[in-house]
Each structure stands twice: as structure tokens, then as C-alpha cells.
Amino acid sequence: MAIDPNSLLLRALRGEPVPRPPVWFMRQAGRYMAEYRAIREKVSFLELCHDPDLCCEVTLQPLRRFGFDAGIIFSDILLPLEAMGARLIFGKGHGPQFPEPIRDRAAIDALKAIDPWKDLPSPLRAIQLTAAAADVPILGFAGAPFTLACYLVEGAGSKEWVTTKRLMWDDPVAFGRLLDKLADMVAAHLQAQVDAGAAAVQVFDTWAGALSAEDFQRWALPYARKALSQVKGAPTLYFTRDAGPFLPWLKDSGADAVGLDWRVDMAMARAALGETPVQGNLDPIALHAPAEVIREKVHSVIRAAGPRGHVFNLGHGIVPSTPMAGVDAAIAAVKEWSWTS
Ligand code: CP3
């Protein structure tokens, strides 16, 4: 289907009044669904990401099963780093790893700029297929430069990101060059997704909340802005985790809307962000609660966010232990809401 400019998602992202907020969940396709696990029994995660037909199928699974108001294309923020020349592995039982981490100027200079259709066609082809098959808008996405640098420099996930912060302080010029390169890649990757049919795009700055307020403003925000400001033709979202203390600066990302994690008080966020549309922010673990508790929590998020410019979402991705019944209960609670009655 062609992109519907009057979909709930696009109306909410423009800050127009809507009868109820649109709802989609980060990581709505994934291991909590039996249909997804059945596909993963046959292919590895990276094989799945590089197969546009399977990406399309996995993106459609939660849309069919739950009736979300938007889909997010199945892919991963780390794939473009592979396209830039960094070897990426997803082993069994551990998260993503870069066995040859990027820690000096030579390694940074060796990262290639990407030509999206040539170097990373699968998510683009998957967006084309999924946008044609789905009756709701499909979002594209990318990691933010700082969060991508975290994985590249550290070589794996981390809580403290010590190696990344050391490079940031030991050689700020090199770290800045890495972030600049990543921002250009992110911009090209996002624009190609919009051109392929993504109705909106989200930048995940998952680890920006690991920074001090000063370093957030120096190392995360400007590079996210550099990438976001180059995207034309679709609304943009900027999501950070643990970034509640940075609320006053989030709209300087240049994104059309700001994604909030579950620790942020929605009413305080509204006060700090003014008219900027927001997305969030139910605690993802709340989907394990009894249906009546879920309903109350969903309604209190909606009430605090108000009738304009709110996209209902979790405050971070669905976790694998999430019961399908909890997802059903949350979506039903959003869909029964009415701002007009
Ligand atoms: O949201 C969606 O449904 C779209 C698909 C999507 C995935 N990853 C699929 C995935 C998106 C938007 C991402 C983003 C992503 N990937 C982020 C930023 C968002 C966030 O969650 O903070 C990050 C940091 C990554 C990197 C990444 N990919 C990690 C750390 C892991 C391992 C996590 C884990 O739970 O094991 C992945 C793997 C991954 N990406 C899975 C999925 C569904 C699980 C893979 C599997 O099937 O084994």
C-alpha cells in the first residue's frame, strides 16, 4: 500500500489531535513469538537479516497476530557496520561481537562509506516488500552514531563502556572522526529506507544514557543531529535510554519526535519538550503483569501524554519472556481509549 498520510502514526507525529494514540512496540518481532522462533530454528540471526523475504515475513508476524498500528522493519542496527567492513558475529548464547574492534586511527580510516543499495540492500528490499504487503505504515531505523561507536570500539555489549570512553578522552580527534563517518553512513542508510517506502524512521541511541550530561551534549547529540538533519521526506524519531536527565536537550536532536524510556515521568517530559511529539513509555516488563494492571498503566501513560503528539510504545524493546497475553492486553487498552468521549 502507498503510505497513508492520515494514518494514526503520521498524524500523531505531526502533533495533530487523534482519537487515540497509535501503538507499536520496539522489538515487536522477536523471540517472544512462537512464529519467530520457528523461523530462527532454520536460519541464524544474520542469515535472517540478509534475507528480504524472511525479514518481510517476520515484520508482518506481529502485525497479523496483534494488530499494531505500525510495523518496524526487521533488521539490526549493527548490519551497516558490517557493510562498512567490520566483521560482525552473533554467536549462540552471547550478544553481538566485533572480533576486530575499531580502536585507532588506522582502523577508523579503513571503515568504508556505504552505498546503501549496493552494500546493504536487504533492509531496503525488505521495506519495499513489507510496505507493499502491510496495511499500516512501516518504520525504518538506524543506530545513532554514538551507540554504534560503542559496539565498534568495545567489540561487544558492555555496561560501563570503559574502552569506548577511553578512546573518547584519549584521542577525541579520532573519536570525532569515527562519529562523523558513522553519521554520514546513518544519514545515507536512513534516506535509502525512506526512498524505499519507510513512512518514518527512528534512530536508536540506546547507550547515550551512559554519558554525563556534558559528554552527551558533545558526543551523542550533535552526531545524531548530523544524521537526522539530512533525512528528507519522512518524520524522524530519536530514542535514548536512561536519558531522563537530558530531557531539556533531546529536542535539539532535530528529530520530529522523541522516544522516552520508562523511567521518565511523562508529564515532566511534556513540560520539558513543549510541542515536540513523544513516543513511549510503558515499562516493557509491565507486559508480564495481570491484564487489569497493564490496562491501568497503559491508561496512565496515555492520560499523562495528552491528546496530541503521542505515539504509544514501550520504554524499550519487548523482552523474550513476554507473554503474548500481556501484549494483547496492552494493545486492547490503547485501542479502547478515546479522547473524544
Ligand atoms: O524492533 C524491531 O522489532 C525491529 C528489529 C530490531 C532488532 N534489533 C532485532 C533483533 C531493532 C530495531 C534492533 C535494534 C538494536 N539492535 C538495538 C537498539 C535498540 C535496543 O534494543 O536498544 C541494539 C542495541 C541492537 C544490537 C543487538 N541486536 C543486540 C544487543 C542484540 C542481542 C540482544 C538479545 O536480546 O539477545 C541483537 C539481536 C537482535 N536484534 C534480536 C532481534 C530480534 C534477537 C536475535 C535472535 O533472534 O536471537
PDB file of C-alpha atoms in Angstrom, residues 137-265:
ATOM      1  CA  PRO A 137       2.969   2.292   7.977  1.00  0.00           C
ATOM      2  CA  ILE A 138       6.402   0.654   8.140  1.00  0.00           C
ATOM      3  CA  LEU A 139       9.197   2.331  10.061  1.00  0.00           C
ATOM      4  CA  GLY A 140      12.842   2.160   9.096  1.00  0.00           C
ATOM      5  CA  PHE A 141      15.626   2.661  11.630  1.00  0.00           C
ATOM      6  CA  ALA A 142      19.315   3.006  12.356  1.00  0.00           C
ATOM      7  CA  GLY A 143      21.573   3.154  15.374  1.00  0.00           C
ATOM      8  CA  ALA A 144      22.804   6.594  16.386  1.00  0.00           C
ATOM      9  CA  PRO A 145      26.493   7.323  15.770  1.00  0.00           C
ATOM     10  CA  PHE A 146      27.461   7.227  19.468  1.00  0.00           C
ATOM     11  CA  THR A 147      25.665   3.922  20.141  1.00  0.00           C
ATOM     12  CA  LEU A 148      27.197   2.344  17.023  1.00  0.00           C
ATOM     13  CA  ALA A 149      30.645   3.566  18.080  1.00  0.00           C
ATOM     14  CA  CYS A 150      30.113   1.880  21.465  1.00  0.00           C
ATOM     15  CA  TYR A 151      29.791  -1.546  19.824  1.00  0.00           C
ATOM     16  CA  LEU A 152      32.580  -0.952  17.299  1.00  0.00           C
ATOM     17  CA  VAL A 153      35.121   0.253  19.864  1.00  0.00           C
ATOM     18  CA  GLU A 154      34.169  -2.077  22.713  1.00  0.00           C
ATOM     19  CA  GLY A 155      33.814  -5.075  20.379  1.00  0.00           C
ATOM     20  CA  ALA A 156      30.739  -6.284  22.304  1.00  0.00           C
ATOM     21  CA  GLY A 157      27.984  -5.033  24.560  1.00  0.00           C
ATOM     22  CA  SER A 158      29.008  -3.558  27.915  1.00  0.00           C
ATOM     23  CA  LYS A 159      27.540  -1.881  30.968  1.00  0.00           C
ATOM     24  CA  GLU A 160      30.285   0.653  31.537  1.00  0.00           C
ATOM     25  CA  TRP A 161      31.728   1.177  28.017  1.00  0.00           C
ATOM     26  CA  VAL A 162      35.181   1.783  29.513  1.00  0.00           C
ATOM     27  CA  THR A 163      37.130   1.186  26.287  1.00  0.00           C
ATOM     28  CA  THR A 164      34.813   3.472  24.322  1.00  0.00           C
ATOM     29  CA  LYS A 165      35.072   6.284  26.869  1.00  0.00           C
ATOM     30  CA  ARG A 166      38.846   5.884  26.986  1.00  0.00           C
ATOM     31  CA  LEU A 167      39.140   6.371  23.230  1.00  0.00           C
ATOM     32  CA  MET A 168      36.761   9.340  23.517  1.00  0.00           C
ATOM     33  CA  TRP A 169      39.075  11.034  26.021  1.00  0.00           C
ATOM     34  CA  ASP A 170      42.479   9.693  24.868  1.00  0.00           C
ATOM     35  CA  ASP A 171      42.013  10.690  21.244  1.00  0.00           C
ATOM     36  CA  PRO A 172      38.990  12.983  20.846  1.00  0.00           C
ATOM     37  CA  VAL A 173      40.005  13.872  17.303  1.00  0.00           C
ATOM     38  CA  ALA A 174      39.941  10.236  16.201  1.00  0.00           C
ATOM     39  CA  PHE A 175      36.709   9.562  18.099  1.00  0.00           C
ATOM     40  CA  GLY A 176      35.110  12.600  16.436  1.00  0.00           C
ATOM     41  CA  ARG A 177      36.256  11.346  13.046  1.00  0.00           C
ATOM     42  CA  LEU A 178      34.661   7.960  13.754  1.00  0.00           C
ATOM     43  CA  LEU A 179      31.377   9.615  14.777  1.00  0.00           C
ATOM     44  CA  ASP A 180      31.398  11.836  11.681  1.00  0.00           C
ATOM     45  CA  LYS A 181      31.862   8.811   9.451  1.00  0.00           C
ATOM     46  CA  LEU A 182      29.082   6.961  11.247  1.00  0.00           C
ATOM     47  CA  ALA A 183      26.743   9.978  10.982  1.00  0.00           C
ATOM     48  CA  ASP A 184      27.224  10.089   7.205  1.00  0.00           C
ATOM     49  CA  MET A 185      26.583   6.360   6.943  1.00  0.00           C
ATOM     50  CA  VAL A 186      23.448   6.622   9.134  1.00  0.00           C
ATOM     51  CA  ALA A 187      22.112   9.503   7.022  1.00  0.00           C
ATOM     52  CA  ALA A 188      22.590   7.558   3.784  1.00  0.00           C
ATOM     53  CA  HIS A 189      21.091   4.379   5.257  1.00  0.00           C
ATOM     54  CA  LEU A 190      18.039   6.232   6.639  1.00  0.00           C
ATOM     55  CA  GLN A 191      17.429   8.185   3.439  1.00  0.00           C
ATOM     56  CA  ALA A 192      17.578   4.991   1.383  1.00  0.00           C
ATOM     57  CA  GLN A 193      14.968   3.446   3.723  1.00  0.00           C
ATOM     58  CA  VAL A 194      12.677   6.452   3.255  1.00  0.00           C
ATOM     59  CA  ASP A 195      13.152   6.240  -0.503  1.00  0.00           C
ATOM     60  CA  ALA A 196      12.308   2.506  -0.340  1.00  0.00           C
ATOM     61  CA  GLY A 197       8.972   3.258   1.352  1.00  0.00           C
ATOM     62  CA  ALA A 198       9.533   3.723   5.098  1.00  0.00           C
ATOM     63  CA  ALA A 199       6.793   6.030   6.457  1.00  0.00           C
ATOM     64  CA  ALA A 200       9.024   7.255   9.310  1.00  0.00           C
ATOM     65  CA  VAL A 201      12.488   6.439  10.643  1.00  0.00           C
ATOM     66  CA  GLN A 202      13.778   6.002  14.179  1.00  0.00           C
ATOM     67  CA  VAL A 203      17.323   6.476  15.425  1.00  0.00           C
ATOM     68  CA  PHE A 204      18.217   4.313  18.440  1.00  0.00           C
ATOM     69  CA  ASP A 205      20.734   5.978  20.772  1.00  0.00           C
ATOM     70  CA  THR A 206      20.430   3.187  23.290  1.00  0.00           C
ATOM     71  CA  TRP A 207      23.695   3.875  25.126  1.00  0.00           C
ATOM     72  CA  ALA A 208      23.730   7.691  25.104  1.00  0.00           C
ATOM     73  CA  GLY A 209      22.375   7.497  28.649  1.00  0.00           C
ATOM     74  CA  ALA A 210      25.746   6.106  29.753  1.00  0.00           C
ATOM     75  CA  LEU A 211      27.280   9.553  29.213  1.00  0.00           C
ATOM     76  CA  SER A 212      27.477  12.533  31.560  1.00  0.00           C
ATOM     77  CA  ALA A 213      25.274  15.469  30.597  1.00  0.00           C
ATOM     78  CA  GLU A 214      28.327  17.302  29.263  1.00  0.00           C
ATOM     79  CA  ASP A 215      29.560  14.363  27.203  1.00  0.00           C
ATOM     80  CA  PHE A 216      26.031  13.642  25.951  1.00  0.00           C
ATOM     81  CA  GLN A 217      25.916  17.140  24.505  1.00  0.00           C
ATOM     82  CA  ARG A 218      29.348  16.775  22.972  1.00  0.00           C
ATOM     83  CA  TRP A 219      29.440  13.170  21.746  1.00  0.00           C
ATOM     84  CA  ALA A 220      25.899  11.901  21.264  1.00  0.00           C
ATOM     85  CA  LEU A 221      23.536  14.722  20.385  1.00  0.00           C
ATOM     86  CA  PRO A 222      25.484  16.591  17.652  1.00  0.00           C
ATOM     87  CA  TYR A 223      26.190  13.424  15.678  1.00  0.00           C
ATOM     88  CA  ALA A 224      22.601  12.181  15.962  1.00  0.00           C
ATOM     89  CA  ARG A 225      21.576  15.623  14.743  1.00  0.00           C
ATOM     90  CA  LYS A 226      24.067  15.489  11.895  1.00  0.00           C
ATOM     91  CA  ALA A 227      22.491  12.237  10.673  1.00  0.00           C
ATOM     92  CA  LEU A 228      18.854  13.190  11.319  1.00  0.00           C
ATOM     93  CA  SER A 229      19.109  16.597   9.683  1.00  0.00           C
ATOM     94  CA  GLN A 230      19.996  15.002   6.350  1.00  0.00           C
ATOM     95  CA  VAL A 231      16.839  12.858   6.148  1.00  0.00           C
ATOM     96  CA  LYS A 232      14.143  14.262   3.866  1.00  0.00           C
ATOM     97  CA  GLY A 233      10.629  13.104   3.092  1.00  0.00           C
ATOM     98  CA  ALA A 234       9.556  11.326   6.304  1.00  0.00           C
ATOM     99  CA  PRO A 235       9.264  12.165  10.006  1.00  0.00           C
ATOM    100  CA  THR A 236      12.125  11.148  12.277  1.00  0.00           C
ATOM    101  CA  LEU A 237      12.256   9.861  15.878  1.00  0.00           C
ATOM    102  CA  TYR A 238      15.174   9.920  18.307  1.00  0.00           C
ATOM    103  CA  PHE A 239      15.133   7.282  21.074  1.00  0.00           C
ATOM    104  CA  THR A 240      17.509   7.200  24.016  1.00  0.00           C
ATOM    105  CA  ARG A 241      17.566   5.066  27.143  1.00  0.00           C
ATOM    106  CA  ASP A 242      18.384   6.378  30.622  1.00  0.00           C
ATOM    107  CA  ALA A 243      18.301   9.879  29.165  1.00  0.00           C
ATOM    108  CA  GLY A 244      15.717  11.353  31.539  1.00  0.00           C
ATOM    109  CA  PRO A 245      18.269  13.832  32.915  1.00  0.00           C
ATOM    110  CA  PHE A 246      18.894  15.070  29.355  1.00  0.00           C
ATOM    111  CA  LEU A 247      15.242  15.905  28.626  1.00  0.00           C
ATOM    112  CA  PRO A 248      15.836  19.620  28.051  1.00  0.00           C
ATOM    113  CA  TRP A 249      18.251  18.864  25.196  1.00  0.00           C
ATOM    114  CA  LEU A 250      16.516  15.944  23.472  1.00  0.00           C
ATOM    115  CA  LYS A 251      14.622  18.119  21.032  1.00  0.00           C
ATOM    116  CA  ASP A 252      17.949  19.573  19.868  1.00  0.00           C
ATOM    117  CA  SER A 253      18.486  16.212  18.147  1.00  0.00           C
ATOM    118  CA  GLY A 254      16.497  17.759  15.305  1.00  0.00           C
ATOM    119  CA  ALA A 255      14.127  14.771  15.271  1.00  0.00           C
ATOM    120  CA  ASP A 256      10.409  15.355  14.767  1.00  0.00           C
ATOM    121  CA  ALA A 257       9.620  13.234  17.840  1.00  0.00           C
ATOM    122  CA  VAL A 258      11.425  11.957  20.914  1.00  0.00           C
ATOM    123  CA  GLY A 259      11.245   8.376  22.255  1.00  0.00           C
ATOM    124  CA  LEU A 260      11.265   8.091  26.046  1.00  0.00           C
ATOM    125  CA  ASP A 261      12.287   5.175  28.248  1.00  0.00           C
ATOM    126  CA  TRP A 262      10.034   4.033  31.084  1.00  0.00           C
ATOM    127  CA  ARG A 263      11.904   5.821  33.883  1.00  0.00           C
ATOM    128  CA  VAL A 264      10.851   9.206  32.557  1.00  0.00           C
ATOM    129  CA  ASP A 265       7.747  10.819  34.033  1.00  0.00           C
TER     130      ASP A 265
END
